[in-house]
Amino acid sequence: MFTYYLDLALRSLKRNKVLTALMVLAIAVGIGASMTTLTIVHLLSGDPLPGRSSVLFFPQLDPESPVSQGHTQPYPMMDYRSAVDLWSAHRADRQAIITSSSAKVRLPDSGQPPLMLGLLSTSADFFPMFDVPFQYGSGWSADDDAHRARVAVISAGLNQKLFGGADSVGRILRVRDTDVRIVGVLKPWRPTPLFYDPWSQNFSKTEDVFAPFTSSLEINQGNFQPYTCWHVPKDPRDMVHADCVWVWLWVELGSPAKVRDYARFLDHYADTQKAAGRFAVGSERVRLRDLMTWLTARGQVPDDVRLQAWLALAFLVICLFNAVGLLLAKFLRRSGEIGVRRALGASRGAIFAQCLVEAGVIGLLGGFFGWVLTLLGLWLVRHQPVDYAHLARLDTTMFLATFALAVCTSLLAGFIPALRASRVVPGWQLKAL
Amino acid sequence: MQIQPIVAALRRHRLATLLIAMEIALACAVLCNAFFLVAQRMEMIHTNSGIDERSLAVLSVNGFEPSQAADVNARMLAGLQAIPGVQSATLINQVPFGPQRAAAGVTHDPGGYKKLIGVVDFVLGGPGTFKALGLKLVEGRLPQADDYQPAVSFVPNDAQVLVTRALAEHAWPGESPLGKDFWCDKFHFRVIGVVDHFARAQPHQYDMAQAEWTVFTPTAPGGSLSGTYLLRARPQDVQRVLRDAKAAVAKIAPDVVLDQEDSKTLGDLRTDYFETDRIMIGLLLGVVVLMLGVTALGIVGLTSFWVGQRRRTIGVRRALGATRGDILRYFQTENLLIVTIGITLGMLLAYLLNAVLMKFYELPHLPLYYLPIGALALWGLGQLAVLGPALRASHVPPVVATRSV
């Protein structure tokens, strides 16, 4: 029966080519616009560390005192003392203290001009915690952190630029005025979004040089920029003693019990600091969010992208209404034909099924052209000067979603017209013939 | 023209009528809000920076120690001024649409947090910078030679500053701002002049009303005023001058690093800064056009169907003496009725959609005048779309009435 309906559908579609083309076009354009924007939203709200994101947590507290007007959420960073206190307490399975600055980097005695590069200052746990892939060598040890070792890990990009991609472990790099030994070279690594840095643009690249937090404080002293300050620092080059937030922490907590314990530890710390007069607010402004919750809280998907998605969906709804109207017109125009079929014994269900098959075929056609338009849309996004442009590609999920959306749309659009068509009174139609 | 028969006919096609009306309603809601968003973005793009953008470029270097600042400044200023076509090379910390370098909350009371004015941008400028920017002084006086105080850490400890009119009206509404004091922690500022317009570095990140909360702070070179230089040249020379200046840095100061990303002409900085807004405007307009197109196609499709269905009836009417114009007007009036129903619904929807957008995107209320504009556009669209099928209907010959289908 289905093949017969399919044959009927194709015949009917061929009979009125203009109307068919209009319907397919309307659905295709609606699908193309919505799938392009939905794909972007889907890609942007992706999990940067699938499998591990649920055990990674971002602790926040509010060291500001006194608290300024309109400030109700903790900053995404901490002051030096709080961060170092929490880090050195070692209450989590793993903990990485992090800050970012820019530093002048060059190869000693190479004659190449110096470069200003992003320097990520962190601790040994950073690499295993975030599953950072290494091309050569490895990260540094906790011992290196403790002894303020002059070591560094560099990005694949920098290794390419300075050493032509060769194994540069053991080579010396001059960071500002200090020589550091390269202990590891990363594979190309571009977590999207750049989840670990609350300061960065969501889709920017990683830093090029990674060095122990303790050593960086000495190497790049004076070049650390505060996120914000609640007192103007006495010496803007001394962030360690300034009332500013500029350091943050990531912790790994392997079980719900550990999460509870750590949350209690954080609350206790904040309350103790408040009692000591260092904080104005205590545990009420402590947050411990897991990676995905933190990314959502931070606003991972840009407002503009979200707006575009809503716009495209509204557009799809308009296309849907359009398709319903046109299908209704199409089916009812065939009232005579339907009347004959009914008179010859076809049930209402059969007419209904036949009409839905026709709507489904239109949906598939619309889906196909919608897919082409989606590819075109994503190609356009890739050529826009936006920082997420490189991400705009259709994955399998979204490819299948395109067709699912198209067929659902057209079946939904076909439902009411098909119902109406199946209610055609045969006698009335036959009389008119 | 009698409306009654049209209404009676529409009653028999309730579902189709309702569908088209709903489509129009949605289109109306999206259209009004999309135009409103476009207008908002346009306003942003046309943010008045208050400076002579066409003649200016900025050049930034870094990678030197504070102890070298004075030396770097001296070499850079001398070297840049020597480039042919440069009218002036002066020191500045930040320019509109470039990176923000100094911003802080300021108060009416010293060291206090109680009488907050707001978060303002401090533009530190060396001698000659005010003139080079082309800022328009509307009240008070220009900075004099002894107003340029050194800024060791952040801004000068005790500065004579010029504020924008927008900031003055916010901080001292209805009063003359001249001679007024304000503080940031222990830093003291006294207002000596008011400039017409001067945008902060990243006007987008603040409310539209706060886009010009800028304080021009005359500052002596050195300290926090080093490494960023404002170049002024004739508009036709700016691109070349900047290119020459970038090339010259390697010779003027071989030990510093040129900041390629932030060294641009003011025109390029503005273009880059509003890039995403322009994309958004293009997208919004694109969707509006597609949406109107689809709606028009829907009207064409459905009316064509109705015309086909009513051929006999039209023939009868023609045979009974109706003119072609009568038939044409019948379909036009029918369309007008449907679109009007849609628009009425659409205006409600538009406000609903606006309320949702306001909640999520910090948008202001949709101004009322967008509604009649949207309505006119859709009426026009409806009439345009119906014209083809209606004309075809009016050409149905009366003889059809005598034939069976």
PDB file of C-alpha atoms in Angstrom, chain B residues 103-243:
ATOM      1  CA  ALA B 103      38.593  52.131  33.823  1.00  0.00           C
ATOM      2  CA  ALA B 104      37.474  52.484  37.418  1.00  0.00           C
ATOM      3  CA  GLY B 105      34.504  53.348  39.586  1.00  0.00           C
ATOM      4  CA  VAL B 106      34.534  57.005  40.689  1.00  0.00           C
ATOM      5  CA  THR B 107      32.727  58.582  43.630  1.00  0.00           C
ATOM      6  CA  HIS B 108      31.644  61.998  44.877  1.00  0.00           C
ATOM      7  CA  ASP B 109      33.428  61.360  48.188  1.00  0.00           C
ATOM      8  CA  PRO B 110      37.146  60.690  48.745  1.00  0.00           C
ATOM      9  CA  GLY B 111      38.045  57.041  49.260  1.00  0.00           C
ATOM     10  CA  GLY B 112      34.377  56.224  49.614  1.00  0.00           C
ATOM     11  CA  TYR B 113      32.076  53.662  48.118  1.00  0.00           C
ATOM     12  CA  LYS B 114      28.835  55.355  49.082  1.00  0.00           C
ATOM     13  CA  LYS B 115      28.282  58.137  46.582  1.00  0.00           C
ATOM     14  CA  LEU B 116      29.154  56.230  43.448  1.00  0.00           C
ATOM     15  CA  ILE B 117      29.043  58.111  40.133  1.00  0.00           C
ATOM     16  CA  GLY B 118      29.763  55.090  37.971  1.00  0.00           C
ATOM     17  CA  VAL B 119      32.522  53.251  36.157  1.00  0.00           C
ATOM     18  CA  VAL B 120      34.349  55.612  33.813  1.00  0.00           C
ATOM     19  CA  ASP B 121      37.175  55.255  31.297  1.00  0.00           C
ATOM     20  CA  PHE B 122      40.307  57.311  31.933  1.00  0.00           C
ATOM     21  CA  VAL B 123      41.975  58.423  28.743  1.00  0.00           C
ATOM     22  CA  LEU B 124      45.478  59.532  29.665  1.00  0.00           C
ATOM     23  CA  GLY B 125      46.925  61.926  27.138  1.00  0.00           C
ATOM     24  CA  GLY B 126      50.294  63.599  26.898  1.00  0.00           C
ATOM     25  CA  PRO B 127      50.931  67.149  25.672  1.00  0.00           C
ATOM     26  CA  GLY B 128      49.361  67.683  22.248  1.00  0.00           C
ATOM     27  CA  THR B 129      47.055  64.654  22.472  1.00  0.00           C
ATOM     28  CA  PHE B 130      43.894  66.639  23.175  1.00  0.00           C
ATOM     29  CA  LYS B 131      44.422  68.751  20.066  1.00  0.00           C
ATOM     30  CA  ALA B 132      45.433  65.758  17.945  1.00  0.00           C
ATOM     31  CA  LEU B 133      42.250  63.888  18.861  1.00  0.00           C
ATOM     32  CA  GLY B 134      40.171  66.795  17.586  1.00  0.00           C
ATOM     33  CA  LEU B 135      37.911  66.809  20.640  1.00  0.00           C
ATOM     34  CA  LYS B 136      35.413  69.664  20.787  1.00  0.00           C
ATOM     35  CA  LEU B 137      35.599  71.736  23.967  1.00  0.00           C
ATOM     36  CA  VAL B 138      32.172  73.113  24.900  1.00  0.00           C
ATOM     37  CA  GLU B 139      32.860  74.575  28.334  1.00  0.00           C
ATOM     38  CA  GLY B 140      35.853  75.460  30.506  1.00  0.00           C
ATOM     39  CA  ARG B 141      39.449  75.536  29.346  1.00  0.00           C
ATOM     40  CA  LEU B 142      42.026  73.402  27.569  1.00  0.00           C
ATOM     41  CA  PRO B 143      44.717  71.674  29.650  1.00  0.00           C
ATOM     42  CA  GLN B 144      47.722  73.928  30.293  1.00  0.00           C
ATOM     43  CA  ALA B 145      51.363  72.877  30.448  1.00  0.00           C
ATOM     44  CA  ASP B 146      51.364  72.393  34.240  1.00  0.00           C
ATOM     45  CA  ASP B 147      48.213  70.250  34.161  1.00  0.00           C
ATOM     46  CA  TYR B 148      50.253  67.310  32.827  1.00  0.00           C
ATOM     47  CA  GLN B 149      51.089  65.402  36.000  1.00  0.00           C
ATOM     48  CA  PRO B 150      53.019  62.116  36.106  1.00  0.00           C
ATOM     49  CA  ALA B 151      51.005  58.936  36.573  1.00  0.00           C
ATOM     50  CA  VAL B 152      53.199  56.580  38.534  1.00  0.00           C
ATOM     51  CA  SER B 153      50.771  53.723  39.090  1.00  0.00           C
ATOM     52  CA  PHE B 154      47.344  54.250  37.553  1.00  0.00           C
ATOM     53  CA  VAL B 155      46.426  57.908  36.986  1.00  0.00           C
ATOM     54  CA  PRO B 156      47.962  61.113  38.376  1.00  0.00           C
ATOM     55  CA  ASN B 157      47.322  61.515  42.111  1.00  0.00           C
ATOM     56  CA  ASP B 158      45.733  64.903  41.676  1.00  0.00           C
ATOM     57  CA  ALA B 159      44.529  65.597  38.159  1.00  0.00           C
ATOM     58  CA  GLN B 160      42.829  68.461  36.333  1.00  0.00           C
ATOM     59  CA  VAL B 161      40.535  66.657  33.925  1.00  0.00           C
ATOM     60  CA  LEU B 162      38.039  67.183  31.128  1.00  0.00           C
ATOM     61  CA  VAL B 163      34.824  65.155  31.148  1.00  0.00           C
ATOM     62  CA  THR B 164      32.253  64.500  28.465  1.00  0.00           C
ATOM     63  CA  ARG B 165      28.911  66.252  28.505  1.00  0.00           C
ATOM     64  CA  ALA B 166      27.208  62.877  29.015  1.00  0.00           C
ATOM     65  CA  LEU B 167      29.251  62.189  32.149  1.00  0.00           C
ATOM     66  CA  ALA B 168      28.814  65.736  33.467  1.00  0.00           C
ATOM     67  CA  GLU B 169      25.046  65.555  33.088  1.00  0.00           C
ATOM     68  CA  HIS B 170      24.990  62.218  34.881  1.00  0.00           C
ATOM     69  CA  ALA B 171      27.274  63.221  37.759  1.00  0.00           C
ATOM     70  CA  TRP B 172      26.091  66.808  38.324  1.00  0.00           C
ATOM     71  CA  PRO B 173      22.645  67.093  36.741  1.00  0.00           C
ATOM     72  CA  GLY B 174      21.561  70.703  36.259  1.00  0.00           C
ATOM     73  CA  GLU B 175      24.813  72.114  37.614  1.00  0.00           C
ATOM     74  CA  SER B 176      27.932  73.420  35.952  1.00  0.00           C
ATOM     75  CA  PRO B 177      30.551  70.669  36.215  1.00  0.00           C
ATOM     76  CA  LEU B 178      33.427  73.154  36.141  1.00  0.00           C
ATOM     77  CA  GLY B 179      35.481  73.072  39.328  1.00  0.00           C
ATOM     78  CA  LYS B 180      33.662  69.982  40.634  1.00  0.00           C
ATOM     79  CA  ASP B 181      35.667  67.262  42.362  1.00  0.00           C
ATOM     80  CA  PHE B 182      35.459  63.487  42.221  1.00  0.00           C
ATOM     81  CA  TRP B 183      37.549  60.632  43.508  1.00  0.00           C
ATOM     82  CA  CYS B 184      38.671  57.137  42.729  1.00  0.00           C
ATOM     83  CA  ASP B 185      39.894  55.633  45.977  1.00  0.00           C
ATOM     84  CA  LYS B 186      42.545  58.209  47.020  1.00  0.00           C
ATOM     85  CA  PHE B 187      43.018  59.708  43.559  1.00  0.00           C
ATOM     86  CA  HIS B 188      41.492  63.175  43.204  1.00  0.00           C
ATOM     87  CA  PHE B 189      40.145  64.781  40.031  1.00  0.00           C
ATOM     88  CA  ARG B 190      38.949  68.323  39.371  1.00  0.00           C
ATOM     89  CA  VAL B 191      36.947  69.182  36.270  1.00  0.00           C
ATOM     90  CA  ILE B 192      38.434  72.006  34.184  1.00  0.00           C
ATOM     91  CA  GLY B 193      36.503  71.489  30.976  1.00  0.00           C
ATOM     92  CA  VAL B 194      33.713  69.681  29.188  1.00  0.00           C
ATOM     93  CA  VAL B 195      33.994  68.037  25.771  1.00  0.00           C
ATOM     94  CA  ASP B 196      31.052  67.476  23.453  1.00  0.00           C
ATOM     95  CA  HIS B 197      31.537  63.774  22.715  1.00  0.00           C
ATOM     96  CA  PHE B 198      34.243  61.231  23.531  1.00  0.00           C
ATOM     97  CA  ALA B 199      33.499  57.499  23.455  1.00  0.00           C
ATOM     98  CA  ARG B 200      35.089  55.065  25.884  1.00  0.00           C
ATOM     99  CA  ALA B 201      37.314  52.283  24.561  1.00  0.00           C
ATOM    100  CA  GLN B 202      34.639  49.564  24.505  1.00  0.00           C
ATOM    101  CA  PRO B 203      31.327  51.451  24.356  1.00  0.00           C
ATOM    102  CA  HIS B 204      29.458  48.231  23.567  1.00  0.00           C
ATOM    103  CA  GLN B 205      30.155  46.697  26.943  1.00  0.00           C
ATOM    104  CA  TYR B 206      28.136  49.353  28.713  1.00  0.00           C
ATOM    105  CA  ASP B 207      24.596  50.703  28.435  1.00  0.00           C
ATOM    106  CA  MET B 208      24.096  53.058  25.526  1.00  0.00           C
ATOM    107  CA  ALA B 209      23.711  55.907  28.052  1.00  0.00           C
ATOM    108  CA  GLN B 210      27.161  55.132  29.486  1.00  0.00           C
ATOM    109  CA  ALA B 211      29.004  54.842  26.165  1.00  0.00           C
ATOM    110  CA  GLU B 212      30.576  58.257  26.667  1.00  0.00           C
ATOM    111  CA  TRP B 213      31.533  58.201  30.328  1.00  0.00           C
ATOM    112  CA  THR B 214      35.055  59.243  29.523  1.00  0.00           C
ATOM    113  CA  VAL B 215      37.534  61.360  31.465  1.00  0.00           C
ATOM    114  CA  PHE B 216      40.392  62.981  29.573  1.00  0.00           C
ATOM    115  CA  THR B 217      43.283  63.105  32.011  1.00  0.00           C
ATOM    116  CA  PRO B 218      46.297  65.242  31.030  1.00  0.00           C
ATOM    117  CA  THR B 219      49.316  63.171  32.006  1.00  0.00           C
ATOM    118  CA  ALA B 220      53.067  63.598  31.777  1.00  0.00           C
ATOM    119  CA  PRO B 221      54.826  60.923  29.656  1.00  0.00           C
ATOM    120  CA  GLY B 222      56.229  57.890  31.457  1.00  0.00           C
ATOM    121  CA  GLY B 223      54.809  55.479  34.019  1.00  0.00           C
ATOM    122  CA  SER B 224      51.455  54.184  32.840  1.00  0.00           C
ATOM    123  CA  LEU B 225      51.601  56.507  29.827  1.00  0.00           C
ATOM    124  CA  SER B 226      54.043  54.732  27.555  1.00  0.00           C
ATOM    125  CA  GLY B 227      54.040  52.432  24.562  1.00  0.00           C
ATOM    126  CA  THR B 228      50.875  53.602  22.818  1.00  0.00           C
ATOM    127  CA  TYR B 229      51.123  56.469  20.350  1.00  0.00           C
ATOM    128  CA  LEU B 230      48.532  58.496  18.513  1.00  0.00           C
ATOM    129  CA  LEU B 231      49.491  59.455  14.978  1.00  0.00           C
ATOM    130  CA  ARG B 232      47.771  62.261  13.147  1.00  0.00           C
ATOM    131  CA  ALA B 233      48.066  62.752   9.395  1.00  0.00           C
ATOM    132  CA  ARG B 234      45.955  63.956   6.506  1.00  0.00           C
ATOM    133  CA  PRO B 235      43.062  61.495   5.906  1.00  0.00           C
ATOM    134  CA  GLN B 236      44.528  60.374   2.576  1.00  0.00           C
ATOM    135  CA  ASP B 237      47.935  59.716   4.196  1.00  0.00           C
ATOM    136  CA  VAL B 238      46.857  57.840   7.346  1.00  0.00           C
ATOM    137  CA  GLN B 239      47.127  54.292   5.963  1.00  0.00           C
ATOM    138  CA  ARG B 240      50.554  54.894   4.461  1.00  0.00           C
ATOM    139  CA  VAL B 241      51.832  56.742   7.530  1.00  0.00           C
ATOM    140  CA  LEU B 242      50.801  53.868   9.777  1.00  0.00           C
ATOM    141  CA  ARG B 243      52.455  51.341   7.453  1.00  0.00           C
TER     142      ARG B 243
END
